[in-house]
C-alpha positions as CSV (number, residue, x, y, z in Angstrom):
1,X,0.0,0.0,0.0
2,X,2.8,2.4,0.9
3,X,4.7,1.5,-2.3
4,X,1.6,2.2,-4.4
5,X,1.1,5.6,-2.7
6,X,4.9,6.4,-3.3
7,X,4.6,5.5,-7.0
8,X,1.5,7.7,-7.4
9,X,3.5,10.6,-5.8
10,X,6.4,10.1,-8.0
11,X,4.2,9.9,-11.1
12,X,2.3,13.1,-10.2
13,X,5.8,14.8,-9.9
14,X,6.4,13.5,-13.5
15,X,9.3,11.3,-12.3
16,X,10.0,8.0,-14.2
17,X,8.9,4.9,-12.4
18,X,9.9,1.6,-14.1
19,X,7.3,-0.4,-12.3
20,X,5.8,-1.5,-9.1
21,X,5.9,-5.0,-7.5
22,X,3.3,-5.8,-4.9
23,X,4.1,-8.8,-2.8
24,X,1.0,-10.5,-1.4
25,X,-0.5,-7.3,0.0
26,X,-4.0,-6.3,0.8
27,X,-5.9,-3.1,0.4
28,X,-7.5,-1.8,3.6
29,X,-11.0,-2.8,2.3
30,X,-9.8,-6.4,2.1
31,X,-8.7,-6.8,5.7
32,X,-10.8,-9.1,7.8
33,X,-12.4,-7.8,10.9
34,X,-12.1,-4.4,12.5
35,X,-9.0,-3.2,14.2
36,X,-10.8,-2.4,17.5
37,X,-12.2,-6.0,17.7
38,X,-8.9,-7.6,16.7
39,X,-7.8,-10.1,19.4
40,X,-4.5,-11.5,20.5
41,X,-5.3,-14.6,18.3
42,X,-5.7,-12.3,15.3
43,X,-2.3,-10.6,16.1
44,X,-0.6,-14.0,16.3
45,X,-2.0,-14.9,12.9
46,X,-1.1,-11.6,11.3
47,X,2.4,-11.2,12.8
48,X,3.5,-14.8,13.2
49,X,1.3,-17.0,11.0
50,X,0.2,-19.0,14.0
51,X,-3.5,-20.0,14.5
52,X,-5.0,-20.0,17.9
53,X,-8.7,-21.1,18.6
54,X,-9.0,-18.7,21.5
55,X,-7.2,-16.3,23.9
56,X,-6.0,-19.1,26.2
57,X,-4.3,-20.9,23.2
58,X,-2.9,-17.6,22.1
59,X,-1.2,-17.0,25.4
60,X,0.1,-20.5,25.4
61,X,1.7,-19.9,21.9
62,X,3.2,-16.6,23.2
63,X,4.8,-18.5,26.1
64,X,6.2,-21.1,23.5
65,X,7.6,-18.1,21.7
66,X,9.4,-17.0,24.8
67,X,7.1,-13.9,25.1
68,X,5.5,-12.4,28.2
69,X,1.8,-13.0,28.8
70,X,0.9,-10.5,31.4
71,X,-2.0,-8.2,30.3
72,X,0.2,-5.1,30.0
73,X,2.8,-7.0,28.0
74,X,0.1,-8.3,25.6
75,X,-1.4,-4.8,25.3
76,X,2.1,-3.4,24.5
77,X,2.2,-5.9,21.6
78,X,-1.3,-5.6,20.3
79,X,-2.0,-1.8,20.7
80,X,0.5,-0.6,18.1
81,X,-0.6,-3.4,15.7
82,X,-4.3,-2.4,16.1
83,X,-3.4,1.3,15.4
84,X,-1.5,0.2,12.2
85,X,-4.4,-2.1,11.2
86,X,-6.9,0.7,11.7
87,X,-4.9,3.1,9.6
88,X,-4.4,0.5,6.9
89,X,-8.1,-0.4,6.9
90,X,-9.1,3.4,6.6
91,X,-6.6,4.2,3.8
92,X,-8.1,4.3,0.2
93,X,-5.7,4.8,-2.6
94,X,-6.3,8.1,-4.5
95,X,-6.2,6.4,-7.9
96,X,-4.2,4.2,-10.3
97,X,-0.6,4.3,-11.2
98,X,0.6,4.4,-14.8
99,X,3.6,2.1,-14.5
100,X,3.5,-1.7,-15.0
101,X,2.3,-3.5,-11.8
102,X,3.4,-7.0,-11.0
103,X,1.5,-8.7,-8.2
104,X,3.2,-11.7,-6.5
105,X,0.2,-13.6,-5.1
106,X,0.7,-16.1,-2.3
107,X,-0.9,-19.5,-2.7
108,X,-4.7,-19.7,-2.5
109,X,-5.8,-19.4,1.1
110,X,-2.6,-17.9,2.1
111,X,-2.8,-14.4,0.9
112,X,-4.8,-12.0,-1.2
113,X,-7.9,-13.5,-2.7
114,X,-8.7,-13.3,-6.5
115,X,-11.2,-10.6,-5.7
116,X,-8.5,-8.6,-3.7
117,X,-6.1,-9.0,-6.6
118,X,-8.8,-7.7,-9.0
119,X,-9.1,-4.6,-6.8
120,X,-5.4,-4.0,-7.1
121,X,-5.7,-4.5,-10.9
122,X,-8.2,-1.6,-10.9
123,X,-5.5,0.6,-9.5
124,X,-3.1,-0.2,-12.3
125,X,-3.6,2.2,-15.2
126,X,-1.1,0.3,-17.3
127,X,0.0,-3.3,-17.6
128,X,-0.8,-5.6,-14.7
129,X,0.2,-9.2,-14.3
130,X,-0.1,-11.8,-11.5
131,X,2.8,-14.0,-10.6
132,X,1.5,-16.9,-8.5
133,X,3.6,-18.2,-5.6
134,X,3.7,-21.6,-4.2
135,X,4.2,-20.3,-0.6
136,X,1.6,-18.8,1.6
137,X,1.9,-15.1,2.9
138,X,3.9,-16.2,6.0
139,X,6.5,-18.4,4.2
140,X,6.9,-16.6,0.9
141,X,10.1,-14.7,1.9
142,X,11.7,-18.0,2.9
143,X,10.7,-19.9,-0.3
144,X,13.5,-19.8,-2.9
145,X,10.8,-20.0,-5.6
146,X,9.7,-16.4,-4.6
147,X,13.1,-15.1,-5.8
148,X,12.5,-16.7,-9.1
149,X,9.1,-15.2,-9.3
150,X,10.4,-11.8,-8.4
151,X,13.1,-12.1,-11.0
152,X,10.4,-13.0,-13.6
153,X,8.3,-10.0,-12.4
154,X,11.2,-7.6,-12.8
155,X,12.0,-8.9,-16.3
156,X,8.3,-8.5,-17.3
157,X,8.4,-4.9,-16.0
158,X,11.4,-4.2,-18.2
159,X,9.6,-5.5,-21.3
160,X,8.3,-2.9,-23.6
161,X,4.5,-2.6,-24.0
162,X,3.3,-5.0,-26.8
């Protein structure tokens, strides 16, 4: 989202932008649940990719991660995340970018849905292409195949419009 806004700003300033690569990102409108209602279990999923059925299991996972579980320690973790999530949910891009946009999409169920990707496509005024990834949102930076997909995306960006 920040990269998209930065490219829009550069383009408005008539500065050349070769392209934009979005890696398994969501628009604020595609975030599930509200920031105020977000729980510790939601934080664990968002920040660590760990599922917890309830708050008790979430606290147990925190302990396994070597983290403190007192209420004030949990609030210190979750409060900044809720604020960031609220800002992300409220943000609406001002319009499309003109440069080519490559979207690296995490595997189904592990990242942006096809509908979310279509909303990103609506914010691409030029070429747009999806590069599917085998990894989910939480493992994509550890999967060597992501580097290959990124290389392919950069090569595609450099191609002339056909």
